[in-house]
Amino acid sequence: MGGDMDTEAARGMIRAVAKCGRGEKPPAILVFSGGEPLLRKDLFELAEFARGEGLVIALASNGTLIDEREAERIAAAGFSRVAISLDAAESETHDRLRNREGAFQQAIAALEALAKVNVARQINCTITRETVDQLDDLFELARRLQVQALHLFLLVPVGCGQEMGRNDMLDAGEVEAALNRFYELSQSADFETRATCAPHYQRILRQKGHDQPDRGGCLAGRSVCFISHRGEVFGCGYLPISAGNVLKEDFGRIWQESALFSELRDPNRLEGKCGRCEYKIICGGCRARAWQVAGNLYGPEPACAYVPGS
C-alpha cells in the first residue's frame, strides 16, 4: 500500500516504542496487525528486531496466509500469541462477510497449523445482529480447537464496520444481553475470555461480584494505542483522531505528552450519563463508538443500556 513505513522507519518506530515501554510491568506488547501483516515482506525481520529490543510480540491475522510452513516461521520468530479473526462460528456467514469462499476453513486450518508448532492461539470475533445468536457455538468451536483465548469484539462503525452499516450494530439492550450471555459462557470456559471494545463489561463483572481494577474499561490512549502504516498514532484502531506521527516526532513524547491522550486519560471529561455514572472509572464507555455515532469523543456510550444510579 502506498505510503507504508519502510523497514528503516519501522525499526525506528519499534525502537522508540521499546524505549518508552522499558521497565513497565506487565511488559509492553507490540501487536503486528493490519490489514493483513503477513503481506509485509519484512514482517519477520521486524519481529526479530522487536524481540531484540525487548518487546513481547504478537500477531493478528485473518489466517488465510497461514499454512504449515508459515506457521513454522511464525513459531521461529517468537510470536507469543497469534489472533485469528472469525466473523462467525460457521463457514457460510464468515465467508460471505469476508467475501471470500473458503476463508473460514483457511482460518480454521491456520489455527490447527499453529497448534502443531505450539504457538498460543486466540480467536477474535466481532458480533453483529447476524451472529450474536452464535455465541454458544463460538465457545464450543474455541473449546474444540483448544485455543488459549477467545476475545469478543463489539462492532464500532468505522472502516469495515462502517461499510456493514448501523443496522448490523446491536442496540444497547441487545449488547447488555449478549455481554451477560458471554459472561455465563465464560464461567465454564477453560480458556481466557475477554470482551473488547465493550468497556461496560467491566461494570457487568463488578455487578456480579468480581473485584475489578480501579482503571479498566476503554483502553484507548491509556494502555493501548494504534500506529498506522503511515506512522500516525491513534488511541485505538477505531478512533481516527491522530495524536501525532512517529515519522515526525518521538513516540515517547506522543504517548506521554499529547493533548489527546491526556484527555482520554481524564474520566472527568466524560459527558452525559457516562460522566454521571458510578462505574465511569472502571468503564468510561467506548470513546470510538461515541465519536463515530454522535461526533462527541466524550459523549455517552451509545451501546450501553445502564442507567446511572439504578
PDB file of C-alpha atoms in Angstrom:
ATOM      1  CA  MET A   1       0.000   0.000   0.000  1.00  0.00           C
ATOM      2  CA  GLY A   2       1.330   3.434  -0.889  1.00  0.00           C
ATOM      3  CA  GLY A   3       2.801   5.437   1.954  1.00  0.00           C
ATOM      4  CA  ASP A   4       3.762   2.446   4.101  1.00  0.00           C
ATOM      5  CA  MET A   5       6.626   2.949   6.510  1.00  0.00           C
ATOM      6  CA  ASP A   6       9.723   1.399   5.015  1.00  0.00           C
ATOM      7  CA  THR A   7      11.816  -1.054   7.005  1.00  0.00           C
ATOM      8  CA  GLU A   8      14.172   1.529   8.445  1.00  0.00           C
ATOM      9  CA  ALA A   9      11.338   3.803   9.550  1.00  0.00           C
ATOM     10  CA  ALA A  10       9.555   0.821  11.108  1.00  0.00           C
ATOM     11  CA  ARG A  11      12.724  -0.073  13.001  1.00  0.00           C
ATOM     12  CA  GLY A  12      12.885   3.471  14.339  1.00  0.00           C
ATOM     13  CA  MET A  13       9.278   3.269  15.479  1.00  0.00           C
ATOM     14  CA  ILE A  14       9.891  -0.076  17.185  1.00  0.00           C
ATOM     15  CA  ARG A  15      12.997   1.265  18.909  1.00  0.00           C
ATOM     16  CA  ALA A  16      11.036   4.250  20.253  1.00  0.00           C
ATOM     17  CA  VAL A  17       8.158   2.051  21.486  1.00  0.00           C
ATOM     18  CA  ALA A  18      10.610  -0.271  23.229  1.00  0.00           C
ATOM     19  CA  LYS A  19      12.363   2.646  24.905  1.00  0.00           C
ATOM     20  CA  CYS A  20       9.072   4.065  26.135  1.00  0.00           C
ATOM     21  CA  GLY A  21       7.904   0.708  27.493  1.00  0.00           C
ATOM     22  CA  ARG A  22      11.190  -0.413  29.017  1.00  0.00           C
ATOM     23  CA  GLY A  23      10.796  -1.415  32.644  1.00  0.00           C
ATOM     24  CA  GLU A  24       6.991  -1.425  32.511  1.00  0.00           C
ATOM     25  CA  LYS A  25       5.097  -4.216  34.246  1.00  0.00           C
ATOM     26  CA  PRO A  26       3.459  -6.005  32.590  1.00  0.00           C
ATOM     27  CA  PRO A  27       5.925  -5.595  29.723  1.00  0.00           C
ATOM     28  CA  ALA A  28       4.922  -3.741  26.575  1.00  0.00           C
ATOM     29  CA  ILE A  29       3.400  -5.885  23.837  1.00  0.00           C
ATOM     30  CA  LEU A  30       3.775  -4.982  20.167  1.00  0.00           C
ATOM     31  CA  VAL A  31       0.976  -6.447  18.066  1.00  0.00           C
ATOM     32  CA  PHE A  32       1.594  -6.671  14.330  1.00  0.00           C
ATOM     33  CA  SER A  33      -1.833  -6.202  12.766  1.00  0.00           C
ATOM     34  CA  GLY A  34      -3.349  -4.702   9.660  1.00  0.00           C
ATOM     35  CA  GLY A  35      -4.948  -5.085   7.260  1.00  0.00           C
ATOM     36  CA  GLU A  36      -3.005  -8.302   6.951  1.00  0.00           C
ATOM     37  CA  PRO A  37       0.513  -8.059   8.434  1.00  0.00           C
ATOM     38  CA  LEU A  38       1.742 -11.191   6.661  1.00  0.00           C
ATOM     39  CA  LEU A  39       1.644  -9.243   3.402  1.00  0.00           C
ATOM     40  CA  ARG A  40       4.674  -7.230   4.587  1.00  0.00           C
ATOM     41  CA  LYS A  41       7.815  -8.811   3.182  1.00  0.00           C
ATOM     42  CA  ASP A  42       9.856  -7.523   6.115  1.00  0.00           C
ATOM     43  CA  LEU A  43       7.464  -8.743   8.825  1.00  0.00           C
ATOM     44  CA  PHE A  44       9.764 -11.426  10.221  1.00  0.00           C
ATOM     45  CA  GLU A  45      12.780  -9.123  10.052  1.00  0.00           C
ATOM     46  CA  LEU A  46      10.843  -6.525  12.085  1.00  0.00           C
ATOM     47  CA  ALA A  47       9.613  -9.181  14.503  1.00  0.00           C
ATOM     48  CA  GLU A  48      13.204 -10.273  15.180  1.00  0.00           C
ATOM     49  CA  PHE A  49      14.244  -6.665  15.669  1.00  0.00           C
ATOM     50  CA  ALA A  50      11.372  -6.032  18.108  1.00  0.00           C
ATOM     51  CA  ARG A  51      12.304  -9.060  20.198  1.00  0.00           C
ATOM     52  CA  GLY A  52      15.893  -7.870  20.232  1.00  0.00           C
ATOM     53  CA  GLU A  53      14.640  -4.572  21.656  1.00  0.00           C
ATOM     54  CA  GLY A  54      12.978  -6.461  24.495  1.00  0.00           C
ATOM     55  CA  LEU A  55       9.374  -6.304  23.298  1.00  0.00           C
ATOM     56  CA  VAL A  56       6.854  -9.110  23.557  1.00  0.00           C
ATOM     57  CA  ILE A  57       5.400  -9.600  20.081  1.00  0.00           C
ATOM     58  CA  ALA A  58       2.017 -10.874  18.916  1.00  0.00           C
ATOM     59  CA  LEU A  59       0.312 -11.211  15.556  1.00  0.00           C
ATOM     60  CA  ALA A  60      -3.272 -10.526  14.420  1.00  0.00           C
ATOM     61  CA  SER A  61      -4.233 -12.129  11.102  1.00  0.00           C
ATOM     62  CA  ASN A  62      -7.218 -13.291   9.078  1.00  0.00           C
ATOM     63  CA  GLY A  63      -5.491 -16.668   8.786  1.00  0.00           C
ATOM     64  CA  THR A  64      -5.773 -17.072   5.036  1.00  0.00           C
ATOM     65  CA  LEU A  65      -1.999 -16.954   4.507  1.00  0.00           C
ATOM     66  CA  ILE A  66      -1.008 -19.284   7.356  1.00  0.00           C
ATOM     67  CA  ASP A  67      -0.222 -22.784   6.157  1.00  0.00           C
ATOM     68  CA  GLU A  68       2.080 -25.252   7.937  1.00  0.00           C
ATOM     69  CA  ARG A  69       5.231 -23.644   6.543  1.00  0.00           C
ATOM     70  CA  GLU A  70       4.134 -20.145   7.551  1.00  0.00           C
ATOM     71  CA  ALA A  71       3.152 -21.419  10.995  1.00  0.00           C
ATOM     72  CA  GLU A  72       6.680 -22.725  11.447  1.00  0.00           C
ATOM     73  CA  ARG A  73       8.099 -19.310  10.510  1.00  0.00           C
ATOM     74  CA  ILE A  74       5.753 -17.645  12.997  1.00  0.00           C
ATOM     75  CA  ALA A  75       6.862 -20.019  15.741  1.00  0.00           C
ATOM     76  CA  ALA A  76      10.538 -19.495  14.929  1.00  0.00           C
ATOM     77  CA  ALA A  77      10.061 -15.716  15.029  1.00  0.00           C
ATOM     78  CA  GLY A  78       8.937 -15.950  18.653  1.00  0.00           C
ATOM     79  CA  PHE A  79       5.424 -14.543  18.444  1.00  0.00           C
ATOM     80  CA  SER A  80       3.882 -15.020  21.883  1.00  0.00           C
ATOM     81  CA  ARG A  81       0.354 -15.361  20.502  1.00  0.00           C
ATOM     82  CA  VAL A  82      -1.466 -15.251  17.180  1.00  0.00           C
ATOM     83  CA  ALA A  83      -5.038 -13.940  16.998  1.00  0.00           C
ATOM     84  CA  ILE A  84      -7.151 -15.203  14.104  1.00  0.00           C
ATOM     85  CA  SER A  85     -10.313 -13.297  13.163  1.00  0.00           C
ATOM     86  CA  LEU A  86     -13.518 -15.283  12.798  1.00  0.00           C
ATOM     87  CA  ASP A  87     -16.666 -13.365  11.881  1.00  0.00           C
ATOM     88  CA  ALA A  88     -18.944 -16.294  12.689  1.00  0.00           C
ATOM     89  CA  ALA A  89     -18.893 -19.788  14.139  1.00  0.00           C
ATOM     90  CA  GLU A  90     -19.626 -21.363  10.757  1.00  0.00           C
ATOM     91  CA  SER A  91     -18.363 -21.068   7.209  1.00  0.00           C
ATOM     92  CA  GLU A  92     -21.351 -19.731   5.287  1.00  0.00           C
ATOM     93  CA  THR A  93     -21.676 -16.480   7.256  1.00  0.00           C
ATOM     94  CA  HIS A  94     -17.942 -15.935   7.700  1.00  0.00           C
ATOM     95  CA  ASP A  95     -17.191 -16.458   4.001  1.00  0.00           C
ATOM     96  CA  ARG A  96     -19.980 -14.124   2.941  1.00  0.00           C
ATOM     97  CA  LEU A  97     -18.886 -11.374   5.331  1.00  0.00           C
ATOM     98  CA  ARG A  98     -15.295 -11.787   4.142  1.00  0.00           C
ATOM     99  CA  ASN A  99     -16.416 -12.014   0.507  1.00  0.00           C
ATOM    100  CA  ARG A 100     -14.084 -14.961   0.076  1.00  0.00           C
ATOM    101  CA  GLU A 101     -15.162 -18.559  -0.408  1.00  0.00           C
ATOM    102  CA  GLY A 102     -13.188 -20.914   1.792  1.00  0.00           C
ATOM    103  CA  ALA A 103     -11.971 -18.179   4.155  1.00  0.00           C
ATOM    104  CA  PHE A 104     -13.472 -19.887   7.201  1.00  0.00           C
ATOM    105  CA  GLN A 105     -11.765 -23.199   6.503  1.00  0.00           C
ATOM    106  CA  GLN A 106      -8.483 -21.378   5.887  1.00  0.00           C
ATOM    107  CA  ALA A 107      -8.790 -19.641   9.261  1.00  0.00           C
ATOM    108  CA  ILE A 108      -9.519 -22.949  10.994  1.00  0.00           C
ATOM    109  CA  ALA A 109      -6.596 -24.580   9.197  1.00  0.00           C
ATOM    110  CA  ALA A 110      -4.372 -21.719  10.370  1.00  0.00           C
ATOM    111  CA  LEU A 111      -5.391 -22.289  13.995  1.00  0.00           C
ATOM    112  CA  GLU A 112      -4.678 -26.001  13.631  1.00  0.00           C
ATOM    113  CA  ALA A 113      -1.299 -25.407  11.960  1.00  0.00           C
ATOM    114  CA  LEU A 114      -0.276 -23.020  14.749  1.00  0.00           C
ATOM    115  CA  ALA A 115      -1.282 -25.599  17.351  1.00  0.00           C
ATOM    116  CA  LYS A 116       1.114 -28.123  15.792  1.00  0.00           C
ATOM    117  CA  VAL A 117       4.054 -25.765  16.387  1.00  0.00           C
ATOM    118  CA  ASN A 118       2.925 -24.822  19.912  1.00  0.00           C
ATOM    119  CA  VAL A 119       2.051 -21.186  19.227  1.00  0.00           C
ATOM    120  CA  ALA A 120      -0.592 -19.775  21.569  1.00  0.00           C
ATOM    121  CA  ARG A 121      -3.783 -19.052  19.633  1.00  0.00           C
ATOM    122  CA  GLN A 122      -6.610 -16.597  20.103  1.00  0.00           C
ATOM    123  CA  ILE A 123      -9.919 -16.219  18.293  1.00  0.00           C
ATOM    124  CA  ASN A 124     -11.183 -12.674  17.702  1.00  0.00           C
ATOM    125  CA  CYS A 125     -14.864 -12.404  16.829  1.00  0.00           C
ATOM    126  CA  THR A 126     -16.847  -9.221  16.234  1.00  0.00           C
ATOM    127  CA  ILE A 127     -20.514  -9.864  16.941  1.00  0.00           C
ATOM    128  CA  THR A 128     -23.351  -8.323  14.971  1.00  0.00           C
ATOM    129  CA  ARG A 129     -27.103  -8.820  14.850  1.00  0.00           C
ATOM    130  CA  GLU A 130     -26.495 -11.652  12.407  1.00  0.00           C
ATOM    131  CA  THR A 131     -24.011 -13.540  14.584  1.00  0.00           C
ATOM    132  CA  VAL A 132     -24.963 -12.751  18.177  1.00  0.00           C
ATOM    133  CA  ASP A 133     -27.006 -15.962  18.363  1.00  0.00           C
ATOM    134  CA  GLN A 134     -23.831 -17.935  17.626  1.00  0.00           C
ATOM    135  CA  LEU A 135     -22.159 -17.204  20.961  1.00  0.00           C
ATOM    136  CA  ASP A 136     -22.735 -20.711  22.298  1.00  0.00           C
ATOM    137  CA  ASP A 137     -21.398 -22.215  19.067  1.00  0.00           C
ATOM    138  CA  LEU A 138     -18.405 -19.891  19.165  1.00  0.00           C
ATOM    139  CA  PHE A 139     -17.462 -21.106  22.644  1.00  0.00           C
ATOM    140  CA  GLU A 140     -17.874 -24.706  21.502  1.00  0.00           C
ATOM    141  CA  LEU A 141     -15.626 -24.041  18.493  1.00  0.00           C
ATOM    142  CA  ALA A 142     -12.969 -22.459  20.736  1.00  0.00           C
ATOM    143  CA  ARG A 143     -13.181 -25.458  23.053  1.00  0.00           C
ATOM    144  CA  ARG A 144     -12.881 -27.931  20.177  1.00  0.00           C
ATOM    145  CA  LEU A 145      -9.856 -26.128  18.745  1.00  0.00           C
ATOM    146  CA  GLN A 146      -8.302 -25.899  22.225  1.00  0.00           C
ATOM    147  CA  VAL A 147      -7.350 -22.255  21.772  1.00  0.00           C
ATOM    148  CA  GLN A 148      -5.841 -20.276  24.616  1.00  0.00           C
ATOM    149  CA  ALA A 149      -8.185 -17.282  24.325  1.00  0.00           C
ATOM    150  CA  LEU A 150     -11.480 -16.065  22.898  1.00  0.00           C
ATOM    151  CA  HIS A 151     -11.934 -12.305  22.582  1.00  0.00           C
ATOM    152  CA  LEU A 152     -15.340 -10.914  21.757  1.00  0.00           C
ATOM    153  CA  PHE A 153     -15.476  -7.538  19.975  1.00  0.00           C
ATOM    154  CA  LEU A 154     -18.407  -5.163  19.777  1.00  0.00           C
ATOM    155  CA  LEU A 155     -18.823  -3.508  16.396  1.00  0.00           C
ATOM    156  CA  VAL A 156     -17.510   0.036  16.062  1.00  0.00           C
ATOM    157  CA  PRO A 157     -18.911   1.767  12.942  1.00  0.00           C
ATOM    158  CA  VAL A 158     -15.587   2.641  11.317  1.00  0.00           C
ATOM    159  CA  GLY A 159     -13.720   1.066   8.397  1.00  0.00           C
ATOM    160  CA  CYS A 160     -15.243  -2.326   7.590  1.00  0.00           C
ATOM    161  CA  GLY A 161     -17.717  -1.772  10.420  1.00  0.00           C
ATOM    162  CA  GLN A 162     -18.954   1.384   8.727  1.00  0.00           C
ATOM    163  CA  GLU A 163     -19.462  -0.486   5.474  1.00  0.00           C
ATOM    164  CA  MET A 164     -21.556  -3.075   7.274  1.00  0.00           C
ATOM    165  CA  GLY A 165     -23.920  -0.319   8.365  1.00  0.00           C
ATOM    166  CA  ARG A 166     -25.627   0.750  11.546  1.00  0.00           C
ATOM    167  CA  ASN A 167     -28.308  -1.922  11.105  1.00  0.00           C
ATOM    168  CA  ASP A 168     -25.680  -4.575  11.897  1.00  0.00           C
ATOM    169  CA  MET A 169     -24.891  -2.998  15.277  1.00  0.00           C
ATOM    170  CA  LEU A 170     -26.611  -4.393  18.333  1.00  0.00           C
ATOM    171  CA  ASP A 171     -28.684  -1.832  20.199  1.00  0.00           C
ATOM    172  CA  ALA A 172     -27.909  -1.145  23.861  1.00  0.00           C
ATOM    173  CA  GLY A 173     -30.359  -3.729  25.163  1.00  0.00           C
ATOM    174  CA  GLU A 174     -29.055  -6.405  22.818  1.00  0.00           C
ATOM    175  CA  VAL A 175     -25.488  -5.611  23.871  1.00  0.00           C
ATOM    176  CA  GLU A 176     -26.431  -5.997  27.534  1.00  0.00           C
ATOM    177  CA  ALA A 177     -27.978  -9.388  26.853  1.00  0.00           C
ATOM    178  CA  ALA A 178     -25.011 -10.517  24.729  1.00  0.00           C
ATOM    179  CA  LEU A 179     -22.427  -9.488  27.327  1.00  0.00           C
ATOM    180  CA  ASN A 180     -24.351 -11.241  30.071  1.00  0.00           C
ATOM    181  CA  ARG A 181     -24.525 -14.398  27.958  1.00  0.00           C
ATOM    182  CA  PHE A 182     -20.811 -14.076  27.221  1.00  0.00           C
ATOM    183  CA  TYR A 183     -20.199 -13.902  30.979  1.00  0.00           C
ATOM    184  CA  GLU A 184     -22.306 -17.012  31.618  1.00  0.00           C
ATOM    185  CA  LEU A 185     -20.446 -18.982  28.965  1.00  0.00           C
ATOM    186  CA  SER A 186     -17.073 -17.767  30.235  1.00  0.00           C
ATOM    187  CA  GLN A 187     -17.686 -19.333  33.642  1.00  0.00           C
ATOM    188  CA  SER A 188     -17.216 -22.840  32.272  1.00  0.00           C
ATOM    189  CA  ALA A 189     -14.573 -21.985  29.665  1.00  0.00           C
ATOM    190  CA  ASP A 190     -11.112 -23.494  30.030  1.00  0.00           C
ATOM    191  CA  PHE A 191      -9.532 -20.644  28.071  1.00  0.00           C
ATOM    192  CA  GLU A 192      -9.099 -16.895  28.559  1.00  0.00           C
ATOM    193  CA  THR A 193     -12.121 -14.786  27.676  1.00  0.00           C
ATOM    194  CA  ARG A 194     -12.232 -11.041  27.146  1.00  0.00           C
ATOM    195  CA  ALA A 195     -14.768  -8.544  25.834  1.00  0.00           C
ATOM    196  CA  THR A 196     -13.028  -5.899  23.713  1.00  0.00           C
ATOM    197  CA  CYS A 197     -14.474  -2.561  22.623  1.00  0.00           C
ATOM    198  CA  ALA A 198     -17.027  -3.320  25.346  1.00  0.00           C
ATOM    199  CA  PRO A 199     -15.808  -1.404  28.401  1.00  0.00           C
ATOM    200  CA  HIS A 200     -19.179  -1.752  30.104  1.00  0.00           C
ATOM    201  CA  TYR A 201     -18.371  -5.455  30.518  1.00  0.00           C
ATOM    202  CA  GLN A 202     -16.230  -4.263  33.432  1.00  0.00           C
ATOM    203  CA  ARG A 203     -19.388  -2.856  35.023  1.00  0.00           C
ATOM    204  CA  ILE A 204     -21.190  -6.171  34.476  1.00  0.00           C
ATOM    205  CA  LEU A 205     -18.335  -8.027  36.155  1.00  0.00           C
ATOM    206  CA  ARG A 206     -18.454  -5.656  39.134  1.00  0.00           C
ATOM    207  CA  GLN A 207     -22.217  -6.090  39.384  1.00  0.00           C
ATOM    208  CA  LYS A 208     -21.703  -9.852  39.507  1.00  0.00           C
ATOM    209  CA  GLY A 209     -19.332  -9.524  42.456  1.00  0.00           C
ATOM    210  CA  HIS A 210     -15.953  -9.567  40.734  1.00  0.00           C
ATOM    211  CA  ASP A 211     -13.297  -7.191  42.031  1.00  0.00           C
ATOM    212  CA  GLN A 212     -12.260  -5.034  39.109  1.00  0.00           C
ATOM    213  CA  PRO A 213      -9.163  -2.821  38.872  1.00  0.00           C
ATOM    214  CA  ASP A 214      -9.655   0.871  39.578  1.00  0.00           C
ATOM    215  CA  ARG A 215      -8.848   1.664  35.958  1.00  0.00           C
ATOM    216  CA  GLY A 216     -10.268  -0.569  33.263  1.00  0.00           C
ATOM    217  CA  GLY A 217     -12.794  -0.180  30.509  1.00  0.00           C
ATOM    218  CA  CYS A 218     -11.864   1.740  27.366  1.00  0.00           C
ATOM    219  CA  LEU A 219      -8.095   1.401  26.926  1.00  0.00           C
ATOM    220  CA  ALA A 220      -7.703   3.891  24.063  1.00  0.00           C
ATOM    221  CA  GLY A 221      -4.765   6.175  24.752  1.00  0.00           C
ATOM    222  CA  ARG A 222      -4.469   4.796  28.264  1.00  0.00           C
ATOM    223  CA  SER A 223      -2.823   1.405  27.968  1.00  0.00           C
ATOM    224  CA  VAL A 224      -3.030   0.806  24.220  1.00  0.00           C
ATOM    225  CA  CYS A 225      -2.527   2.788  21.047  1.00  0.00           C
ATOM    226  CA  PHE A 226      -2.517   2.055  17.338  1.00  0.00           C
ATOM    227  CA  ILE A 227       0.240   3.123  14.951  1.00  0.00           C
ATOM    228  CA  SER A 228      -0.812   3.131  11.303  1.00  0.00           C
ATOM    229  CA  HIS A 229       1.281   2.028   8.326  1.00  0.00           C
ATOM    230  CA  ARG A 230       1.944   5.743   7.724  1.00  0.00           C
ATOM    231  CA  GLY A 231       3.134   6.407  11.276  1.00  0.00           C
ATOM    232  CA  GLU A 232       0.006   8.114  12.624  1.00  0.00           C
ATOM    233  CA  VAL A 233      -0.655   7.366  16.294  1.00  0.00           C
ATOM    234  CA  PHE A 234      -4.268   6.853  17.368  1.00  0.00           C
ATOM    235  CA  GLY A 235      -5.868   5.968  20.682  1.00  0.00           C
ATOM    236  CA  CYS A 236      -7.020   2.702  19.118  1.00  0.00           C
ATOM    237  CA  GLY A 237      -7.584   1.261  15.668  1.00  0.00           C
ATOM    238  CA  TYR A 238     -11.175   2.503  15.617  1.00  0.00           C
ATOM    239  CA  LEU A 239     -10.615   6.122  16.677  1.00  0.00           C
ATOM    240  CA  PRO A 240      -9.486   8.211  13.680  1.00  0.00           C
ATOM    241  CA  ILE A 241      -8.119  11.162  15.655  1.00  0.00           C
ATOM    242  CA  SER A 242      -4.341  11.462  15.442  1.00  0.00           C
ATOM    243  CA  ALA A 243      -2.219  12.162  18.498  1.00  0.00           C
ATOM    244  CA  GLY A 244       0.910  12.627  16.372  1.00  0.00           C
ATOM    245  CA  ASN A 245       3.145  10.862  13.870  1.00  0.00           C
ATOM    246  CA  VAL A 246       6.190   8.754  14.747  1.00  0.00           C
ATOM    247  CA  LEU A 247       7.849   9.767  11.498  1.00  0.00           C
ATOM    248  CA  LYS A 248       7.873  13.380  12.691  1.00  0.00           C
ATOM    249  CA  GLU A 249       8.211  13.164  16.485  1.00  0.00           C
ATOM    250  CA  ASP A 250       9.303  10.784  19.215  1.00  0.00           C
ATOM    251  CA  PHE A 251       6.768   8.132  20.158  1.00  0.00           C
ATOM    252  CA  GLY A 252       7.513   8.565  23.862  1.00  0.00           C
ATOM    253  CA  ARG A 253       6.643  12.246  23.658  1.00  0.00           C
ATOM    254  CA  ILE A 254       3.375  11.449  21.868  1.00  0.00           C
ATOM    255  CA  TRP A 255       2.444   8.758  24.390  1.00  0.00           C
ATOM    256  CA  GLN A 256       3.318  10.795  27.458  1.00  0.00           C
ATOM    257  CA  GLU A 257       2.501  14.362  26.426  1.00  0.00           C
ATOM    258  CA  SER A 258      -0.038  14.517  23.609  1.00  0.00           C
ATOM    259  CA  ALA A 259      -3.145  16.532  24.379  1.00  0.00           C
ATOM    260  CA  LEU A 260      -5.425  13.791  23.023  1.00  0.00           C
ATOM    261  CA  PHE A 261      -4.012  11.049  25.240  1.00  0.00           C
ATOM    262  CA  SER A 262      -4.031  13.324  28.280  1.00  0.00           C
ATOM    263  CA  GLU A 263      -7.727  13.970  27.698  1.00  0.00           C
ATOM    264  CA  LEU A 264      -8.555  10.295  27.125  1.00  0.00           C
ATOM    265  CA  ARG A 265      -6.947   9.511  30.492  1.00  0.00           C
ATOM    266  CA  ASP A 266      -9.146  12.003  32.348  1.00  0.00           C
ATOM    267  CA  PRO A 267     -12.530  10.492  33.348  1.00  0.00           C
ATOM    268  CA  ASN A 268     -13.747  13.936  34.395  1.00  0.00           C
ATOM    269  CA  ARG A 269     -14.059  14.837  30.714  1.00  0.00           C
ATOM    270  CA  LEU A 270     -16.848  12.316  30.212  1.00  0.00           C
ATOM    271  CA  GLU A 271     -20.232  13.835  29.481  1.00  0.00           C
ATOM    272  CA  GLY A 272     -23.867  12.765  29.683  1.00  0.00           C
ATOM    273  CA  LYS A 273     -24.685   9.586  31.528  1.00  0.00           C
ATOM    274  CA  CYS A 274     -21.082   8.353  31.250  1.00  0.00           C
ATOM    275  CA  GLY A 275     -19.991  11.438  33.183  1.00  0.00           C
ATOM    276  CA  ARG A 276     -22.589  10.770  35.890  1.00  0.00           C
ATOM    277  CA  CYS A 277     -22.054   7.015  36.077  1.00  0.00           C
ATOM    278  CA  GLU A 278     -20.699   5.480  39.259  1.00  0.00           C
ATOM    279  CA  TYR A 279     -18.781   2.994  37.091  1.00  0.00           C
ATOM    280  CA  LYS A 280     -17.025   5.584  34.946  1.00  0.00           C
ATOM    281  CA  ILE A 281     -13.568   4.835  36.364  1.00  0.00           C
ATOM    282  CA  ILE A 282     -13.706   1.117  35.527  1.00  0.00           C
ATOM    283  CA  CYS A 283     -15.708   1.590  32.310  1.00  0.00           C
ATOM    284  CA  GLY A 284     -15.735   5.024  30.718  1.00  0.00           C
ATOM    285  CA  GLY A 285     -17.607   3.829  27.635  1.00  0.00           C
ATOM    286  CA  CYS A 286     -16.113   3.234  24.190  1.00  0.00           C
ATOM    287  CA  ARG A 287     -14.757   6.596  23.063  1.00  0.00           C
ATOM    288  CA  ALA A 288     -14.502   5.473  19.423  1.00  0.00           C
ATOM    289  CA  ARG A 289     -18.168   4.477  19.310  1.00  0.00           C
ATOM    290  CA  ALA A 290     -19.241   7.734  20.967  1.00  0.00           C
ATOM    291  CA  TRP A 291     -17.228   9.642  18.354  1.00  0.00           C
ATOM    292  CA  GLN A 292     -18.472   7.672  15.367  1.00  0.00           C
ATOM    293  CA  VAL A 293     -22.139   7.581  16.370  1.00  0.00           C
ATOM    294  CA  ALA A 294     -22.640  11.071  17.820  1.00  0.00           C
ATOM    295  CA  GLY A 295     -19.493  13.016  16.886  1.00  0.00           C
ATOM    296  CA  ASN A 296     -18.640  13.641  20.556  1.00  0.00           C
ATOM    297  CA  LEU A 297     -15.459  11.993  21.783  1.00  0.00           C
ATOM    298  CA  TYR A 298     -16.516  12.333  25.412  1.00  0.00           C
ATOM    299  CA  GLY A 299     -20.232  11.744  24.977  1.00  0.00           C
ATOM    300  CA  PRO A 300     -22.216   8.798  26.340  1.00  0.00           C
ATOM    301  CA  GLU A 301     -21.544   5.252  25.169  1.00  0.00           C
ATOM    302  CA  PRO A 302     -24.339   4.551  22.650  1.00  0.00           C
ATOM    303  CA  ALA A 303     -24.189   0.767  23.179  1.00  0.00           C
ATOM    304  CA  CYS A 304     -24.797   0.844  26.945  1.00  0.00           C
ATOM    305  CA  ALA A 305     -28.238   0.321  28.465  1.00  0.00           C
ATOM    306  CA  TYR A 306     -27.250   1.054  32.071  1.00  0.00           C
ATOM    307  CA  VAL A 307     -28.911   3.986  33.822  1.00  0.00           C
ATOM    308  CA  PRO A 308     -26.547   5.562  36.398  1.00  0.00           C
ATOM    309  CA  GLY A 309     -27.713   5.027  39.938  1.00  0.00           C
ATOM    310  CA  SER A 310     -30.134   2.225  39.052  1.00  0.00           C
TER     311      SER A 310
END
